[in-house]
Every structure is written in C-alpha cells, then in structure tokens.
Short mmCIF file of C-alpha atoms in Angstrom, two decimals:
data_model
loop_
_atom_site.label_atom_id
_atom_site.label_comp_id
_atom_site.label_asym_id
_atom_site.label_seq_id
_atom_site.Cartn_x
_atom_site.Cartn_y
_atom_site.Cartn_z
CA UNK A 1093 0.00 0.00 0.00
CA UNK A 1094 1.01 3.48 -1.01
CA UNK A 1095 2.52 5.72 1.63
CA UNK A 1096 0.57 9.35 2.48
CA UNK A 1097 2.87 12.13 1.29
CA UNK A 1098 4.73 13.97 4.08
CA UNK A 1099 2.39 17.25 3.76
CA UNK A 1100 -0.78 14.81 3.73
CA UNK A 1101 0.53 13.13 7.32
CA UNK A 1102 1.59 16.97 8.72
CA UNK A 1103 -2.33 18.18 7.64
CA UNK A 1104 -3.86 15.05 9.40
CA UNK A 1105 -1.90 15.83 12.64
CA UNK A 1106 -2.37 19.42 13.02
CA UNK A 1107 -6.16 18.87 11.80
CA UNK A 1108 -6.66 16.05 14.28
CA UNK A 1109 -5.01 18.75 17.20
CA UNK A 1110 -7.08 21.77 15.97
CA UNK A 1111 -10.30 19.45 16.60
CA UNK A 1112 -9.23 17.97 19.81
CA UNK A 1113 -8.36 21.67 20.55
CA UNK A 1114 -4.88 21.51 21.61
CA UNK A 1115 -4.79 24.09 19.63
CA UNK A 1116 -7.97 26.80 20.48
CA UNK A 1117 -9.36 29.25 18.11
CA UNK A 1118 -7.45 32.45 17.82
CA UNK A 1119 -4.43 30.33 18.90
CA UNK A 1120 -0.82 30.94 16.38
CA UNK A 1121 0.26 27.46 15.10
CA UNK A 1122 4.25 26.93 15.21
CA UNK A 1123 5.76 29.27 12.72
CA UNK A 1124 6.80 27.38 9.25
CA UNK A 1125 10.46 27.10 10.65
CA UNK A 1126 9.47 25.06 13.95
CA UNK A 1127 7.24 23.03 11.83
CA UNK A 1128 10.35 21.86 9.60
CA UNK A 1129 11.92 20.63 12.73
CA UNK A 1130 8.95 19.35 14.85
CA UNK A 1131 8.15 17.01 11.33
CA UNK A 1132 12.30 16.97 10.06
CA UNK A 1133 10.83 17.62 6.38
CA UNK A 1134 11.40 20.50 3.86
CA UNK A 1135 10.23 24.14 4.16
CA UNK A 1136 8.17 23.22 0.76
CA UNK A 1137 6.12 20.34 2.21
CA UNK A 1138 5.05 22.49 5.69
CA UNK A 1139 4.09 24.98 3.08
CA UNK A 1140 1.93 22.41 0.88
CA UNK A 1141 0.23 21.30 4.66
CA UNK A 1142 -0.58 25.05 6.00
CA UNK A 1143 -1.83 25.63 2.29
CA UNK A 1144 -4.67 22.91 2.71
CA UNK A 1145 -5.68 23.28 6.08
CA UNK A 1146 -6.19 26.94 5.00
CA UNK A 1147 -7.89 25.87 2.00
CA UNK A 1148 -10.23 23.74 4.26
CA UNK A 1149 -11.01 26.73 6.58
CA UNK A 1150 -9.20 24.98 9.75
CA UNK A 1151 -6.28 28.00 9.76
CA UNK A 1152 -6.02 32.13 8.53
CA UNK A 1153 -3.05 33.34 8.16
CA UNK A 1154 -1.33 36.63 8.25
CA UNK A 1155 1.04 38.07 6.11
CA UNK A 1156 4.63 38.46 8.83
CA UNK A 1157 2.74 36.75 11.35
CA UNK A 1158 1.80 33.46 11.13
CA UNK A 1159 -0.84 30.37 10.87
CA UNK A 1160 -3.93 31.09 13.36
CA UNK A 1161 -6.74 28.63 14.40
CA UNK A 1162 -10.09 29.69 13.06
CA UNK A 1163 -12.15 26.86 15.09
CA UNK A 1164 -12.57 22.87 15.02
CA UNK A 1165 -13.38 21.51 11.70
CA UNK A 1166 -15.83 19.03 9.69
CA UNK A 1167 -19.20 19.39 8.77
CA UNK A 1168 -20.89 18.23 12.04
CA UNK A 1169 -19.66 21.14 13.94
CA UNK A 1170 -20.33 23.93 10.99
CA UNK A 1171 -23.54 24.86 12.19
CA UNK A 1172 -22.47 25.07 16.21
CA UNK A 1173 -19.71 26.75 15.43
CA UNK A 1174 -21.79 29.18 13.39
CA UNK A 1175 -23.35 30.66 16.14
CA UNK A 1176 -20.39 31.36 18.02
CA UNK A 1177 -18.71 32.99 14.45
CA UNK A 1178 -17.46 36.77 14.59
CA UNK A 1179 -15.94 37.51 10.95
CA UNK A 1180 -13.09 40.12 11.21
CA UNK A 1181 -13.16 41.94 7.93
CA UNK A 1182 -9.35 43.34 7.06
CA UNK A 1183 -8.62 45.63 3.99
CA UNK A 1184 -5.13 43.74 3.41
CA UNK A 1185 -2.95 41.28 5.01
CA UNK A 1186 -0.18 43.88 5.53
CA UNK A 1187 -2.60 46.55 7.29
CA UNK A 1188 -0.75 48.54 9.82
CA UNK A 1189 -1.92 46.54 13.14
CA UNK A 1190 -3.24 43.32 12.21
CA UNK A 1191 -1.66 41.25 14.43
CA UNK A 1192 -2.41 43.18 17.35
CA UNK A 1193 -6.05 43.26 15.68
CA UNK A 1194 -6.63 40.19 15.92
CA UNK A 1195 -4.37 38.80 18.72
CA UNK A 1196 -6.42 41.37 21.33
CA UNK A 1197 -10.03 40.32 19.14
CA UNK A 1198 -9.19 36.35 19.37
CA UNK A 1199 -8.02 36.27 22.69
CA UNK A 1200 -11.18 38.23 23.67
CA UNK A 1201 -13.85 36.35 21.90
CA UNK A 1202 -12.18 32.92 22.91
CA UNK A 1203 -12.95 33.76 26.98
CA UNK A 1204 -16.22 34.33 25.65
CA UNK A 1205 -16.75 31.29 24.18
CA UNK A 1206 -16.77 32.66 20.44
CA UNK A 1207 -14.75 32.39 17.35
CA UNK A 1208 -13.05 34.31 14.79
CA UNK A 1209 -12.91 34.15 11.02
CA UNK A 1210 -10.90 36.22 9.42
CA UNK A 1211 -11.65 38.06 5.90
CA UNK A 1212 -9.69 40.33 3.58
CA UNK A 1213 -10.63 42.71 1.13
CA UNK A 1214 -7.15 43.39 -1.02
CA UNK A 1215 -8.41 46.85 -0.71
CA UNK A 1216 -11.03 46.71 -3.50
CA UNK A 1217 -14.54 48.37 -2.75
CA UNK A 1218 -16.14 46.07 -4.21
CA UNK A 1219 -15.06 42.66 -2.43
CA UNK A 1220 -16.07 44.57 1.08
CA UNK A 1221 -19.10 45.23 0.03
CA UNK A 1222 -19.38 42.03 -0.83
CA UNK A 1223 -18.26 40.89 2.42
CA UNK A 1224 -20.22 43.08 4.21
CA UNK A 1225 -23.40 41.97 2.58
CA UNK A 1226 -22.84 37.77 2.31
CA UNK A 1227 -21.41 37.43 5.80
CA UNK A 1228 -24.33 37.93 7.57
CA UNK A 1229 -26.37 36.01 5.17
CA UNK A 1230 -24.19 32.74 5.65
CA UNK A 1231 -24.38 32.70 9.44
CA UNK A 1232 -21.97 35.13 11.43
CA UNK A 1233 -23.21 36.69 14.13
CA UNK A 1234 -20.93 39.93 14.07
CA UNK A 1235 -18.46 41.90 12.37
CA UNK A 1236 -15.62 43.82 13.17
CA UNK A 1237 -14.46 46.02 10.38
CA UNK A 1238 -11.31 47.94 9.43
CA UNK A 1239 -12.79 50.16 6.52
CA UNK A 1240 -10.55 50.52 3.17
CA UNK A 1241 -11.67 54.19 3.60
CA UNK A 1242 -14.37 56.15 5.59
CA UNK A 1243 -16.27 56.49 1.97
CA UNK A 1244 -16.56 53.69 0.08
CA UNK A 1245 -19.72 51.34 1.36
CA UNK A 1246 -20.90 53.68 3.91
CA UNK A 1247 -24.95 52.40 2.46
CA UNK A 1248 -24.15 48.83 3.46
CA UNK A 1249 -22.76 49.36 6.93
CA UNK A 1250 -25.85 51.46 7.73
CA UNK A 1251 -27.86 48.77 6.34
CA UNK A 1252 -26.67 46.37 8.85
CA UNK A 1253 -27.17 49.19 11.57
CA UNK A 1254 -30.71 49.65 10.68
CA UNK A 1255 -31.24 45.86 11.17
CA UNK A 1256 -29.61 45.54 14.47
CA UNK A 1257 -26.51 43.71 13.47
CA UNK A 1258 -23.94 43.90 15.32
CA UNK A 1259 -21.11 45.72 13.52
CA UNK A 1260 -18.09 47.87 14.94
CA UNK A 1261 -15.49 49.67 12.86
CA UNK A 1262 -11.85 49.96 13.87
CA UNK A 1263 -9.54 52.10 12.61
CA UNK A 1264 -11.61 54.66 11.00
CA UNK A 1265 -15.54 55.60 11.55
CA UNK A 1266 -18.17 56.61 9.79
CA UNK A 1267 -19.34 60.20 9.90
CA UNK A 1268 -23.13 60.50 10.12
CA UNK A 1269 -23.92 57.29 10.90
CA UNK A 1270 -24.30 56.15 14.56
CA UNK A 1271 -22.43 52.96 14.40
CA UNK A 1272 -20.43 51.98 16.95
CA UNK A 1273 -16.46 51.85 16.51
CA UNK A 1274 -13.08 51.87 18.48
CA UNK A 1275 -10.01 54.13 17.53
CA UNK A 1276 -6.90 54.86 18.90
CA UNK A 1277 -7.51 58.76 20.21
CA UNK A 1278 -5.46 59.76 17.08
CA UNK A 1279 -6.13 63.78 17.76
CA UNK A 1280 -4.22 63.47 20.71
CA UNK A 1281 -1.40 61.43 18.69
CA UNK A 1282 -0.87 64.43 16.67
CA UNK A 1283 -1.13 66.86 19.07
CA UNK A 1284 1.45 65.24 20.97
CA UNK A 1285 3.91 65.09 18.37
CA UNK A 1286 3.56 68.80 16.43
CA UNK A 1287 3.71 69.67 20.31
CA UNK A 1288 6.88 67.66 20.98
CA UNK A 1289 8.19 68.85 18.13
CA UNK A 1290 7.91 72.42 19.03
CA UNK A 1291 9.15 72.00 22.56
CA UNK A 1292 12.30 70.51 20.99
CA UNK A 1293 12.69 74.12 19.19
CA UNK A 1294 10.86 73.51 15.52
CA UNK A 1295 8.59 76.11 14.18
CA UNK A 1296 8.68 74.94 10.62
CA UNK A 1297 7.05 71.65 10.97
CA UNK A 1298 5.50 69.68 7.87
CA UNK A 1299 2.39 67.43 8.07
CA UNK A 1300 2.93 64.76 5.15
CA UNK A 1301 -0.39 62.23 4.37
CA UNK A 1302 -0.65 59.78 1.48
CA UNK A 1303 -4.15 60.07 1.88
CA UNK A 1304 -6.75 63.03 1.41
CA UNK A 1305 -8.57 64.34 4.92
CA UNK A 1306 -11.58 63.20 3.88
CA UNK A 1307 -10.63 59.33 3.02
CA UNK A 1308 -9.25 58.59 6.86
CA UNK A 1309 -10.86 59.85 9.75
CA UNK A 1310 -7.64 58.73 11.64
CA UNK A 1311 -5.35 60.70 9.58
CA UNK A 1312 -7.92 63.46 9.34
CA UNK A 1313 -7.95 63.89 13.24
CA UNK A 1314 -4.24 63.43 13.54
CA UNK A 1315 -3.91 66.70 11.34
CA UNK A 1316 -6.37 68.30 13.71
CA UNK A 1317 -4.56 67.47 16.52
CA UNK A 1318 -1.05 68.96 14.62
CA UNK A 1319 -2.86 72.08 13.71
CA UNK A 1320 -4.25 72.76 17.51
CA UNK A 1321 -0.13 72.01 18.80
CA UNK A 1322 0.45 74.10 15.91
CA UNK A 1323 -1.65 77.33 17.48
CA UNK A 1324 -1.11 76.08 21.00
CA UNK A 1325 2.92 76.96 20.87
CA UNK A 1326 2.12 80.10 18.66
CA UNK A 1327 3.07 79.07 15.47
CA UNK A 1328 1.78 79.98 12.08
CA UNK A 1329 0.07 76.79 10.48
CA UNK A 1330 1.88 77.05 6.43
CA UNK A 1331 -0.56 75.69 3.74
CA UNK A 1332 2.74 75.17 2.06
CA UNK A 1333 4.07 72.67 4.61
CA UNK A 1334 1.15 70.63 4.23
CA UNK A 1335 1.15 67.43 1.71
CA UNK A 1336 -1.67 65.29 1.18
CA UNK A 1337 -3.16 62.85 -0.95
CA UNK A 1338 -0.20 62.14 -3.29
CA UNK A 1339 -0.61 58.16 -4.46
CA UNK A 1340 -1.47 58.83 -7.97
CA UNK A 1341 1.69 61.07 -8.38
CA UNK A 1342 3.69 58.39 -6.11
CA UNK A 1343 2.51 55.60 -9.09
CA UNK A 1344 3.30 57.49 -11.76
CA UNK A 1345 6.82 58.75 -10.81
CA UNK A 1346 7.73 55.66 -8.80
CA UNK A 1347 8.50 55.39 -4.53
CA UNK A 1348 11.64 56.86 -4.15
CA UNK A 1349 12.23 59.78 -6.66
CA UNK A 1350 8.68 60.74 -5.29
CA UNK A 1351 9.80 61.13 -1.82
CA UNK A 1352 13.37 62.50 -2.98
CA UNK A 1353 11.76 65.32 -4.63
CA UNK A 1354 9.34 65.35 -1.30
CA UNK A 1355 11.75 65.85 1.12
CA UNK A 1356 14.21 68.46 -1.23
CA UNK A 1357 10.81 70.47 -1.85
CA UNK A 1358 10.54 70.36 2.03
CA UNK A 1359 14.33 71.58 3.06
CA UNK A 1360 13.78 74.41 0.44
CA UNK A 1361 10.95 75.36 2.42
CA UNK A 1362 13.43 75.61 5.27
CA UNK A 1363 11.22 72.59 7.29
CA UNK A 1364 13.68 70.99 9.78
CA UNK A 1365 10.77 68.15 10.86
CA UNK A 1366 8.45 66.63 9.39
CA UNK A 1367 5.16 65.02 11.31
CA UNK A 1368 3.98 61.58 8.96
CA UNK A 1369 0.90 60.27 8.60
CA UNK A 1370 2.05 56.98 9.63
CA UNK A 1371 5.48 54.46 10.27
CA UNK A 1372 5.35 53.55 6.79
CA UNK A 1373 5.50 56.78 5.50
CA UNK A 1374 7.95 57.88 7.69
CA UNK A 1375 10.32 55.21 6.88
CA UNK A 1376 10.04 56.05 3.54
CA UNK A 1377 11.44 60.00 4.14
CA UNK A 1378 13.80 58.67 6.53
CA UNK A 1379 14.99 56.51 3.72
CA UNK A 1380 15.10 59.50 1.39
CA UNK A 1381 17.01 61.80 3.52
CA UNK A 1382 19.70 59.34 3.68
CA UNK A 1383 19.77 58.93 -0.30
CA UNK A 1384 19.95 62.46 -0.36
CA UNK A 1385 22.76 62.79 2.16
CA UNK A 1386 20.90 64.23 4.80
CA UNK A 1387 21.38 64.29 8.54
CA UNK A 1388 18.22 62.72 10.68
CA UNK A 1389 17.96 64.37 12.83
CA UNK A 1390 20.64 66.79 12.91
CA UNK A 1391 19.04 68.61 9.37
CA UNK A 1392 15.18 66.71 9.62
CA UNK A 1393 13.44 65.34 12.65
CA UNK A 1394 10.64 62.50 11.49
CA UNK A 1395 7.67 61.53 13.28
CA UNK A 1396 5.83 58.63 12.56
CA UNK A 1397 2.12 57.31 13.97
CA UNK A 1398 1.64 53.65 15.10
CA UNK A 1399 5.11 51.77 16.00
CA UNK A 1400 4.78 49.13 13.71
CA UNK A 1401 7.35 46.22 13.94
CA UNK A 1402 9.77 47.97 11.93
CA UNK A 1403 9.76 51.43 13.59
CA UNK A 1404 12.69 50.63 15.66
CA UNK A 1405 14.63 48.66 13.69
CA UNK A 1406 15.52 51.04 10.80
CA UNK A 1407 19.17 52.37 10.68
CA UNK A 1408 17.66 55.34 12.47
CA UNK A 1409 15.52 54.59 14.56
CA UNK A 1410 12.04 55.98 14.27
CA UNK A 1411 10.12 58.18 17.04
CA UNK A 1412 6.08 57.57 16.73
CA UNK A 1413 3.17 57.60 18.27
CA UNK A 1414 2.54 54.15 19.50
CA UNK A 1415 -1.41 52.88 19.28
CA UNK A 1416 -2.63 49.96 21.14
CA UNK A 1417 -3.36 47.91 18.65
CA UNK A 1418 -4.41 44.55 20.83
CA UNK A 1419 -5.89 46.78 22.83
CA UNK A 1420 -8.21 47.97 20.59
CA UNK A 1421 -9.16 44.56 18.82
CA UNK A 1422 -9.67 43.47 22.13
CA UNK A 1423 -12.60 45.91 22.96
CA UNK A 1424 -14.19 45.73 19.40
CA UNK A 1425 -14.81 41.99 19.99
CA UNK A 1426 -16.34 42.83 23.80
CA UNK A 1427 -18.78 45.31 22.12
CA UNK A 1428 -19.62 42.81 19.39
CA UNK A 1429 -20.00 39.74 22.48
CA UNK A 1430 -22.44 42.57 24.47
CA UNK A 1431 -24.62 43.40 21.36
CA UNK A 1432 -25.11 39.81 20.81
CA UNK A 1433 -25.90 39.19 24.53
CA UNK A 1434 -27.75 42.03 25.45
CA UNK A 1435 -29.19 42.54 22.42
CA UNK A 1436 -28.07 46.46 23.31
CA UNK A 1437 -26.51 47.69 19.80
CA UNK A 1438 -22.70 49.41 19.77
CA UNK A 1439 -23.14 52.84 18.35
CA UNK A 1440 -20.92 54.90 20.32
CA UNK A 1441 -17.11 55.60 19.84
CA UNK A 1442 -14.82 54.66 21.80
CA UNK A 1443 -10.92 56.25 21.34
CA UNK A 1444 -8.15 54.27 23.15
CA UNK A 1445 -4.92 56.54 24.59
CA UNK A 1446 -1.71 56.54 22.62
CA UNK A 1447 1.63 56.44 23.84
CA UNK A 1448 4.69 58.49 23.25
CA UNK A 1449 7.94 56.54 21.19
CA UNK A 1450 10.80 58.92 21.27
CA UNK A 1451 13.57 57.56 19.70
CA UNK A 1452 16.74 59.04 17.32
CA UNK A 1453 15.10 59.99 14.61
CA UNK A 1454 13.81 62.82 16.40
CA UNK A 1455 16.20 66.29 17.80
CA UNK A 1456 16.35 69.88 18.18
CA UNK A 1457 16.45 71.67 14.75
CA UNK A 1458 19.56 72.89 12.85
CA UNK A 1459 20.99 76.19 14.04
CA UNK A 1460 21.04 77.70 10.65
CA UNK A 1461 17.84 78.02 8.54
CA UNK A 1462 19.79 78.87 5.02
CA UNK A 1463 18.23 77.45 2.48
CA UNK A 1464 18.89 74.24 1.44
CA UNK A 1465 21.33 73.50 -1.83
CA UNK A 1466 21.87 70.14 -2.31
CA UNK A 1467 21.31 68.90 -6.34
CA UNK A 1468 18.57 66.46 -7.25
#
C-alpha cells in the first residue's frame, strides 16, 4: 500500500489537534520554521500542509505573522460553530496593526466562548461590500471592520445598523452614521507630536499624508490634533508645509524619486521636521534623507504614527506615536460579544490613549535656517 505524502501526514496531525483543541481558536500554530523541525521535512512540504488546512477553513493566516486557528473543523460542527462565528473583515494582510487586531479580538472572543474568522478585502470596494453583505447572510453573528476608507460602502454598513446587526469599525468611523467603533484617540497622537516637536525648538514643521482628509478619519484627526499644537505653541500653520493625498503622483513617478523630490521640496521650504501620517510613510522620508545625504535628525526630525514592527529597527531609529493595537481589537470583539448578549446595539465611539515613542530619529532643529542646496 502506497505511503501518504509527508504534507498529507503533517495536515492530518495538526487537523486532528485543531479538533481535539490543543490548539484553540485564535491560537498561532508553530511558525513554518518550527514546523520543519517538529516534522524533520522540507520548508516546501510544511508549506503544501498550512496551504490545505487553510484551504479547508481549519487555519487564517497573516502576512509576517503566522498560521492562526479559526475553530474545530468538519461538517458536524459547521452549524455550532456558526453561532459562536465573529468575521473580522481586514482591507489587506499587511494593514498597519493586524496582528495586534486580531491577537487582542481572538483572545477576547475565545474567553467568551466565540470564534473568529478572518476576511480580507485586497483593498477593492467592491469585495467589502461584498463581504459586508454575504457574511451575515451565511451565518456570522458579528463583524468587526477595518474600513478601506471612511467612503466607500458607507450604504451597506448602515444597512446592517438599521437591522440591528452587530457591527463595529476599527480604525476609521463613519461620519453621520451612529455605528459603533473603536479608535486609537489619534487627535491626541498628533497633538502630541507637532507639540513635541515644538518644545524641541521647531517652528517649521510639515504634516505629510498619502491620503486626502476626507478618506481617513484617523489621519484626518491626527492633522487636527497637529494644527491645535500648531496654534497652541504660537506658530503659524503654512498651507505650504502641508502634503496630502499624493498616491497617484507616487505611481506614476515611482516610490523613491517621489519622496526625494518630497523631502528636497521640504528643506527648500526651510522645514527641519516633518510630522507623517504613519510608520510607513515615515520610513520612507527617513529613507530619502539618507539617499539624499541628509542628517536625521541633525538637518530633519521624522515623526511617525503607530510603532509598527519595523519602527525601531531602521538604521535610524524611528520616534512615533505608539497605538494599542491589541488593545483595541480586544474591545471591538467585547462590544460585538455585548450586542449579541444584550441585544443592546454598539453605536458609540470609543478612542483608546496613545503612547509616546521617542527615539533618534527625532532632535532639536539645525541652528542655521539657510536654504537648502543640495542637487537632485
């Protein structure tokens, strides 16, 4: 008789643990590495295994991460574990905070008895709303929802609000529509760093945002909170030193002549910091300045918002504004778990404090304010 392949016999034993639940929903499987020794095979055939216990709905998985357990399998269980199903709706795998997200959500709804199942969008309108209107149809009992934008879909959410489903947004809210959601208190997160900024001795300070104000209600209340530090410390708030929504021109021109040209257009200004709308953004100036020869933070202080994993480990490394990312997934799934047991529906915000990151990246500004003359 024909041996099983190696995968087949590594999907039958991690299957056969997921259902006797040594391993519990929301729980991180061994990481692809450990799995090569635990089993002594390849890299390739742990791969082939993690692909088809994904494939049978058993595992989610998350870009930088890992393998997660979304709840026992086979077809006997489906419709128990049903009515214990929160979906987590995600606009991409590599969204800024997912695996605090869902480590704080998991953890949360697992106490509770309840399970999560996680869905992404690849940021297309079209597959959230989608999402958004199937889910609910098929059997989950809630949603938690990082938005693609605070535009796109807005009819469907308040669709589900207006038939008492229970559905909270994180990350971003919706304006106008009373439906409950849980932020980090991102107007405090840029207040904090325009005003650190200026304590340090900067009065030209840029506010830099891939995004347009009215897309992100996080980014949009981080610029209100740099404009009130702004007036606060007496300083004039410069149209000038304000970028925003710049991804078309970013695709056409390519990552880093964009930010090249950014951050010379910026030192002819005569800005010695600049406050970004996020980590990623920031790295991407930081990684500029250096291509263009220039001292962080000696010439250009940068701020970042969120203290992603890679925030400190650039060559510089980056001062942020840290949000509590488990945190927050952990009290979107307690909102959902109330709704659903007291029938009482989430509709009010709730903003979680942010912390303070001040690492190197970050200084008092240059003595001289000459104009900048370095060639592009």
């Amino acid at each position: 008789m024909k041996s099983k392949p190696l995968y087949s016999k590594i999907y039958e034993t991690l299957k056969e643990r997921i259902e006797n639940r040594d391993y519990l929903p929301g729980e991180q499987l061994p990481t692809e590495s450990e799995l090569t020794v635990m089993f002594q095979v390849s890299r390739i055939t742990v791969k082939r295994a993690l692909d088809d216990l994904e494939q049978q709905g058993y595992i989610y998985r998350i870009k930088g991460s890992g393998s997660y357990v979304n709840g026992p399998g086979g077809s006997g269980s489906a419709a128990r574990l049903m009515q214990r199903m929160i979906a987590f709706i995600l606009p991409s795998e590599g969204a800024s905070g997912i695996g605090g997200y869902v480590s704080g959500a998991s953890k949360e709804l697992e106490s509770r008895g309840y399970y999560l199942s996680i869905h992404t969008t690849n940021e297309s309108p079209a597959k959230e709303r989608e999402l958004l209107e199937s889910l609910p149809k098929n059997g989950i009992q809630g949603i938690i929802f990082y938005p693609i934008n605070g535009r796109t879909n807005l009819d469907a959410v308040y669709t589900l609000y207006m038939n008492g489903f229970p559905i909270v947004t994180i990350d971003k809210y919706y304006e106008g529509i009373p439906v409950g959601s849980v932020v980090a208190d991102n107007q405090a997160g840029g207040y904090m760093a325009a005003s650190r900024l200026a304590q340090l001795g900067h009065s030209r300070i840029a506010f830099v945002s891939s995004v347009s104000l009215d897309s992100a209600t996080s980014v949009k209340n981080r610029y209100i909170g740099y404009c009130r530090a702004l007036k606060d410390h007496g300083l004039v708030l410069d149209p000038e030193l304000v970028v925003l929504d710049y991804i078309e021109e970013l695709g056409r021109m390519g990552e880093q002549p964009f930010y090249e040209q950014l951050v010379h257009r910026l030192m002819r200004l005569k800005v010695t910091a600049v406050q970004a709308e996020n980590d990623h953004v920031a790295i991407k100036l930081l990684l500029a300045a250096a291509s263009l020869d220039l001292k962080v933070p000696e010439q250009l202080s940068i701020v970042g918002f969120d203290n992603n994993e890679l925030a400190e480990h650039v060559d510089i490394p980056l001062t942020t504004v840290e949000q509590q990312f488990k945190e927050i997934g952990r009290k979107a799934a307690e909102l959902i778990v109330h709704a659903l047991e007291t029938g009482q529906y989430p509709d009010a915000r709730h903003e979680i404090p942010v912390l303070w990151k001040e690492r190197a990246s970050t200084g008092k500004p240059p003595r001289s304010h000459a104009v900048w003359n370095a060639d592009v």
